[in-house]
Amino acid sequence: MLTSTTTTMLRGGVARSTGVLQPILIRTTMCPYSTTTTSGQKTAAKPRLMPAVRPLSIMPTPTTKCTDPLTLRFRHQMTQRRQASTTTTRQPTDTETDARAAEAVAARQAAAHPEQALLDWNTFFQLRKTRRRLQQAFSVAGALGGGVGGALFLSTGAAEAVVGKIPLDPFVTLGLMTFSFSALGWLVGPVLGTVVFNVFKSRFKSQMAVKESQFFARIKKHRVDPTSSSVQNPVPDFYGEKISSVAGYRQWLKDQRAFLKKRGAPFIQ
């Protein structure tokens, strides 16, 4: 409830009516929101014009192309840094490097000798099988020849001084020496077989070398880790020696997948 002191402090233009204060709005020509003048005539209210808002450009487009070499170099370096930070480059493994090197050698070989017919994989496996058979045949022949030749040589008594210095029975010593000659002939056999194969198949010698590098790069890439093998889950042909055709290579890949499936590891294609 207002007191008399508060009522007397009100300015002029405020009337009291039944204890309720009602302020009177004084409309003058100075009021920008008044729709009537002092003479009582109504005028149309002028609409307030909003200033045009210019859209804010975050990155203004340059009107001229920059030709400053320092600026262009700085922009190029910044772009390379952004690309290096956003993308991670994976280093190639040894197997991938070997495969790429083999493919590069094959491409150079084909470019250097375009007159030679390209050696397909089926022919390569057939030649590889033929060479292996020659090596095995010469190994058997070398073992038999080495054993017979060693026995004939020892029967002449040329190794009596050596046999007398070994503290074993002479028959045991002569048997071991004969077996050593046979083993030496078995080891020399593959070398002789390869030489004979290269003589008869000389036109495929360089292409066989290139195909072998590619083949062993594939074997190295797709073969499994032998450290996780066991008696129930042995490594299936670690060196790929039993592969003799394209179908055999596909079966070898299936065997590698089966080995990893038993072990519970994914197969990397």
Coordinates of C-alpha atoms in Angstrom, one line a residue:
M1 CA 0.0 0.0 0.0
L2 CA 1.4 3.3 -1.1
T3 CA 1.8 6.1 1.5
S4 CA 1.1 9.8 0.9
T5 CA 4.8 10.6 0.6
T6 CA 5.2 8.2 -2.3
T7 CA 2.1 9.6 -3.9
T8 CA 3.4 13.1 -3.8
M9 CA 6.6 12.1 -5.5
L10 CA 4.9 11.0 -8.7
R11 CA 5.4 13.3 -11.6
G12 CA 2.6 15.2 -13.4
G13 CA 0.6 13.2 -15.8
V14 CA -0.2 10.4 -13.4
A15 CA -3.7 10.3 -12.0
R16 CA -5.1 8.5 -8.9
S17 CA -8.3 6.6 -9.3
T18 CA -9.7 4.5 -6.5
G19 CA -6.3 3.7 -5.1
V20 CA -5.1 2.3 -8.5
L21 CA -2.3 4.1 -10.3
Q22 CA -2.8 4.3 -14.1
P23 CA 0.0 6.0 -16.0
I24 CA -1.0 8.1 -18.9
L25 CA 1.1 7.7 -22.1
I26 CA 1.8 11.2 -23.4
R27 CA 1.7 10.9 -27.2
T28 CA 3.8 13.6 -28.9
T29 CA 5.2 14.0 -32.4
M30 CA 8.6 13.1 -30.9
C31 CA 7.5 9.5 -30.2
P32 CA 8.6 7.3 -33.1
Y33 CA 5.9 4.7 -32.3
S34 CA 2.9 7.1 -32.2
T35 CA 0.3 6.7 -34.9
T36 CA -1.5 10.0 -34.2
T37 CA -0.2 13.6 -34.1
T38 CA -1.0 16.2 -31.5
S39 CA -3.9 17.4 -33.7
G40 CA -5.5 14.0 -33.4
Q41 CA -5.0 12.9 -37.1
K42 CA -3.9 9.4 -37.7
T43 CA -0.9 8.8 -39.9
A44 CA 0.4 5.6 -41.4
A45 CA 3.2 4.0 -39.5
K46 CA 6.4 4.0 -41.5
P47 CA 7.8 0.4 -41.8
R48 CA 11.2 -0.1 -40.3
L49 CA 13.7 -1.2 -42.9
M50 CA 16.1 -3.9 -41.8
P51 CA 19.6 -3.5 -43.2
A52 CA 20.7 -6.1 -45.7
V53 CA 22.8 -8.7 -44.1
R54 CA 25.8 -9.7 -46.1
P55 CA 26.6 -13.4 -45.9
L56 CA 29.8 -14.1 -44.1
S57 CA 32.3 -15.8 -46.3
I58 CA 34.7 -18.2 -44.4
M59 CA 37.2 -18.5 -47.2
P60 CA 37.0 -15.8 -49.8
T61 CA 37.8 -16.9 -53.3
P62 CA 40.8 -15.0 -54.7
T63 CA 40.0 -12.9 -57.7
T64 CA 43.5 -13.3 -59.1
K65 CA 45.7 -16.3 -59.4
C66 CA 48.7 -16.4 -57.1
T67 CA 52.0 -16.3 -58.9
D68 CA 54.4 -15.8 -56.0
P69 CA 56.8 -18.8 -56.0
L70 CA 57.3 -18.7 -52.2
T71 CA 53.5 -18.8 -51.6
L72 CA 53.0 -21.6 -54.1
R73 CA 55.8 -23.6 -52.5
F74 CA 54.3 -23.1 -49.0
R75 CA 50.9 -24.2 -50.2
H76 CA 52.4 -27.3 -51.8
Q77 CA 54.2 -28.2 -48.6
M78 CA 51.1 -27.8 -46.5
T79 CA 49.1 -30.0 -48.9
Q80 CA 51.7 -32.7 -48.7
R81 CA 51.7 -32.5 -44.9
R82 CA 47.9 -32.8 -44.8
Q83 CA 48.0 -35.8 -47.1
A84 CA 50.8 -37.5 -45.1
S85 CA 48.9 -36.9 -41.8
T86 CA 45.5 -38.2 -43.1
T87 CA 46.8 -41.2 -45.1
T88 CA 49.2 -43.9 -43.7
T89 CA 51.5 -45.6 -46.1
R90 CA 52.0 -49.3 -45.6
Q91 CA 55.5 -50.6 -46.1
P92 CA 55.7 -53.6 -48.4
T93 CA 56.8 -56.9 -46.9
D94 CA 59.7 -59.0 -48.1
T95 CA 57.4 -61.4 -49.9
E96 CA 55.7 -58.6 -51.8
T97 CA 59.1 -57.1 -52.7
D98 CA 60.3 -60.5 -54.0
A99 CA 57.1 -60.9 -56.1
R100 CA 57.5 -57.4 -57.6
A101 CA 61.1 -58.0 -58.4
A102 CA 60.3 -61.3 -60.1
E103 CA 57.6 -59.6 -62.2
A104 CA 60.0 -56.8 -63.1
V105 CA 62.6 -59.4 -64.2
A106 CA 60.0 -61.2 -66.3
A107 CA 58.9 -57.9 -68.0
R108 CA 62.5 -57.1 -68.8
Q109 CA 63.1 -60.6 -70.2
A110 CA 60.0 -60.3 -72.4
A111 CA 61.1 -56.9 -73.6
A112 CA 64.7 -58.0 -74.3
H113 CA 63.6 -61.1 -76.3
P114 CA 60.3 -60.4 -78.0
E115 CA 61.0 -63.2 -80.5
Q116 CA 60.8 -65.9 -77.9
A117 CA 57.4 -67.4 -77.1
L118 CA 56.2 -66.7 -73.5
L119 CA 56.4 -69.7 -71.3
D120 CA 53.0 -70.4 -69.7
W121 CA 52.6 -72.0 -66.3
N122 CA 51.5 -75.4 -67.5
T123 CA 54.5 -75.8 -69.7
F124 CA 56.7 -74.5 -66.9
F125 CA 55.4 -77.2 -64.5
Q126 CA 55.9 -79.9 -67.2
L127 CA 59.5 -78.8 -67.7
R128 CA 60.0 -78.7 -64.0
K129 CA 58.7 -82.2 -63.6
T130 CA 61.0 -83.4 -66.4
R131 CA 64.0 -81.8 -64.7
R132 CA 63.1 -83.3 -61.4
R133 CA 62.9 -86.8 -62.9
L134 CA 66.3 -86.3 -64.5
Q135 CA 67.8 -85.2 -61.2
Q136 CA 66.3 -88.2 -59.4
A137 CA 67.5 -90.6 -62.1
F138 CA 71.1 -89.2 -61.9
S139 CA 70.9 -89.3 -58.1
V140 CA 70.1 -93.0 -58.2
A141 CA 72.8 -93.6 -60.8
G142 CA 75.3 -91.5 -58.9
A143 CA 74.6 -93.4 -55.7
L144 CA 75.0 -96.8 -57.4
G145 CA 78.0 -95.7 -59.3
G146 CA 79.6 -94.1 -56.3
G147 CA 79.0 -97.2 -54.2
V148 CA 80.4 -99.6 -56.8
G149 CA 83.3 -97.4 -57.6
G150 CA 84.1 -96.9 -53.9
A151 CA 84.0 -100.6 -53.2
L152 CA 86.3 -101.3 -56.2
F153 CA 88.7 -98.6 -55.1
L154 CA 88.8 -99.9 -51.5
S155 CA 89.3 -103.5 -52.6
T156 CA 92.6 -102.5 -54.2
G157 CA 94.0 -101.8 -50.7
A158 CA 94.8 -98.1 -51.5
A159 CA 93.2 -97.0 -48.2
E160 CA 95.0 -99.5 -45.9
A161 CA 96.8 -96.6 -44.1
V162 CA 93.6 -94.8 -43.5
V163 CA 91.7 -97.9 -42.3
G164 CA 94.5 -98.8 -39.9
K165 CA 94.3 -95.4 -38.2
I166 CA 90.5 -95.6 -37.4
P167 CA 89.8 -97.5 -34.1
L168 CA 87.1 -99.6 -35.6
D169 CA 86.7 -103.0 -37.1
P170 CA 88.2 -102.9 -40.7
F171 CA 85.0 -104.3 -42.2
V172 CA 82.9 -101.6 -40.5
T173 CA 85.3 -98.9 -41.6
L174 CA 85.2 -100.2 -45.2
G175 CA 81.4 -100.3 -45.1
L176 CA 81.2 -96.7 -43.9
M177 CA 83.6 -95.5 -46.5
T178 CA 81.6 -97.3 -49.2
F179 CA 78.4 -95.7 -48.0
S180 CA 80.2 -92.3 -48.0
F181 CA 81.0 -92.8 -51.7
S182 CA 77.4 -93.7 -52.4
A183 CA 76.1 -90.6 -50.6
L184 CA 78.6 -88.4 -52.5
G185 CA 77.2 -89.9 -55.8
W186 CA 73.6 -89.2 -54.6
L187 CA 74.5 -85.5 -54.0
V188 CA 76.3 -85.1 -57.3
G189 CA 73.4 -86.6 -59.2
P190 CA 71.0 -83.5 -59.2
V191 CA 73.8 -81.3 -60.4
L192 CA 74.5 -83.6 -63.4
G193 CA 70.7 -83.9 -64.1
T194 CA 70.4 -80.1 -64.2
V195 CA 73.3 -79.8 -66.6
V196 CA 71.8 -82.4 -68.9
F197 CA 68.4 -80.7 -68.8
N198 CA 69.9 -77.3 -69.6
V199 CA 71.7 -78.8 -72.6
F200 CA 68.6 -80.3 -74.1
K201 CA 66.3 -77.5 -73.1
S202 CA 68.6 -74.5 -73.5
R203 CA 65.9 -72.3 -75.2
F204 CA 63.9 -72.4 -72.0
K205 CA 66.7 -71.8 -69.6
S206 CA 66.3 -68.1 -69.1
Q207 CA 62.5 -68.2 -69.0
M208 CA 62.6 -71.1 -66.5
A209 CA 64.7 -69.0 -64.2
V210 CA 62.3 -66.2 -64.3
K211 CA 59.3 -68.4 -63.8
E212 CA 61.0 -70.1 -60.9
S213 CA 61.6 -66.8 -59.2
Q214 CA 57.9 -65.9 -59.6
F215 CA 56.8 -69.3 -58.4
F216 CA 58.9 -69.3 -55.3
A217 CA 57.7 -65.7 -54.5
R218 CA 54.1 -66.9 -54.6
I219 CA 55.0 -69.9 -52.4
K220 CA 56.7 -67.7 -49.9
K221 CA 53.8 -65.3 -49.8
H222 CA 51.0 -67.9 -49.3
R223 CA 52.6 -70.7 -47.3
V224 CA 51.8 -71.0 -43.6
D225 CA 53.9 -70.4 -40.6
P226 CA 55.5 -73.8 -39.6
T227 CA 55.9 -72.8 -36.0
S228 CA 52.3 -73.6 -35.2
S229 CA 52.3 -77.1 -36.8
S230 CA 51.7 -80.2 -34.8
V231 CA 51.4 -84.0 -35.3
Q232 CA 47.7 -83.7 -35.9
N233 CA 48.1 -80.6 -38.1
P234 CA 51.3 -80.9 -40.1
V235 CA 52.5 -78.3 -42.6
P236 CA 51.2 -79.1 -46.1
D237 CA 54.2 -79.1 -48.5
F238 CA 56.1 -76.1 -47.1
Y239 CA 58.4 -75.6 -50.2
G240 CA 55.8 -76.6 -52.8
E241 CA 57.9 -79.4 -54.2
K242 CA 54.8 -81.6 -55.0
I243 CA 53.2 -79.0 -57.2
S244 CA 53.3 -80.2 -60.8
S245 CA 50.5 -78.3 -62.5
V246 CA 48.2 -75.3 -62.1
A247 CA 45.5 -77.5 -60.6
G248 CA 48.1 -78.8 -58.1
Y249 CA 49.0 -75.2 -57.1
R250 CA 45.3 -74.5 -56.5
Q251 CA 45.1 -77.6 -54.4
W252 CA 48.1 -76.5 -52.5
L253 CA 46.4 -73.2 -51.7
K254 CA 43.4 -75.1 -50.4
D255 CA 45.6 -77.1 -48.2
Q256 CA 47.1 -73.9 -46.7
R257 CA 43.6 -72.6 -46.0
A258 CA 42.7 -75.9 -44.4
F259 CA 45.8 -75.7 -42.2
L260 CA 45.0 -72.2 -41.0
K261 CA 41.3 -73.1 -40.5
K262 CA 42.3 -75.9 -38.1
R263 CA 44.6 -73.5 -36.3
G264 CA 41.9 -70.7 -36.3
A265 CA 43.9 -68.1 -38.2
P266 CA 42.7 -66.1 -41.2
F267 CA 44.2 -66.8 -44.7
I268 CA 45.7 -63.7 -46.3
Q269 CA 45.1 -63.6 -50.0

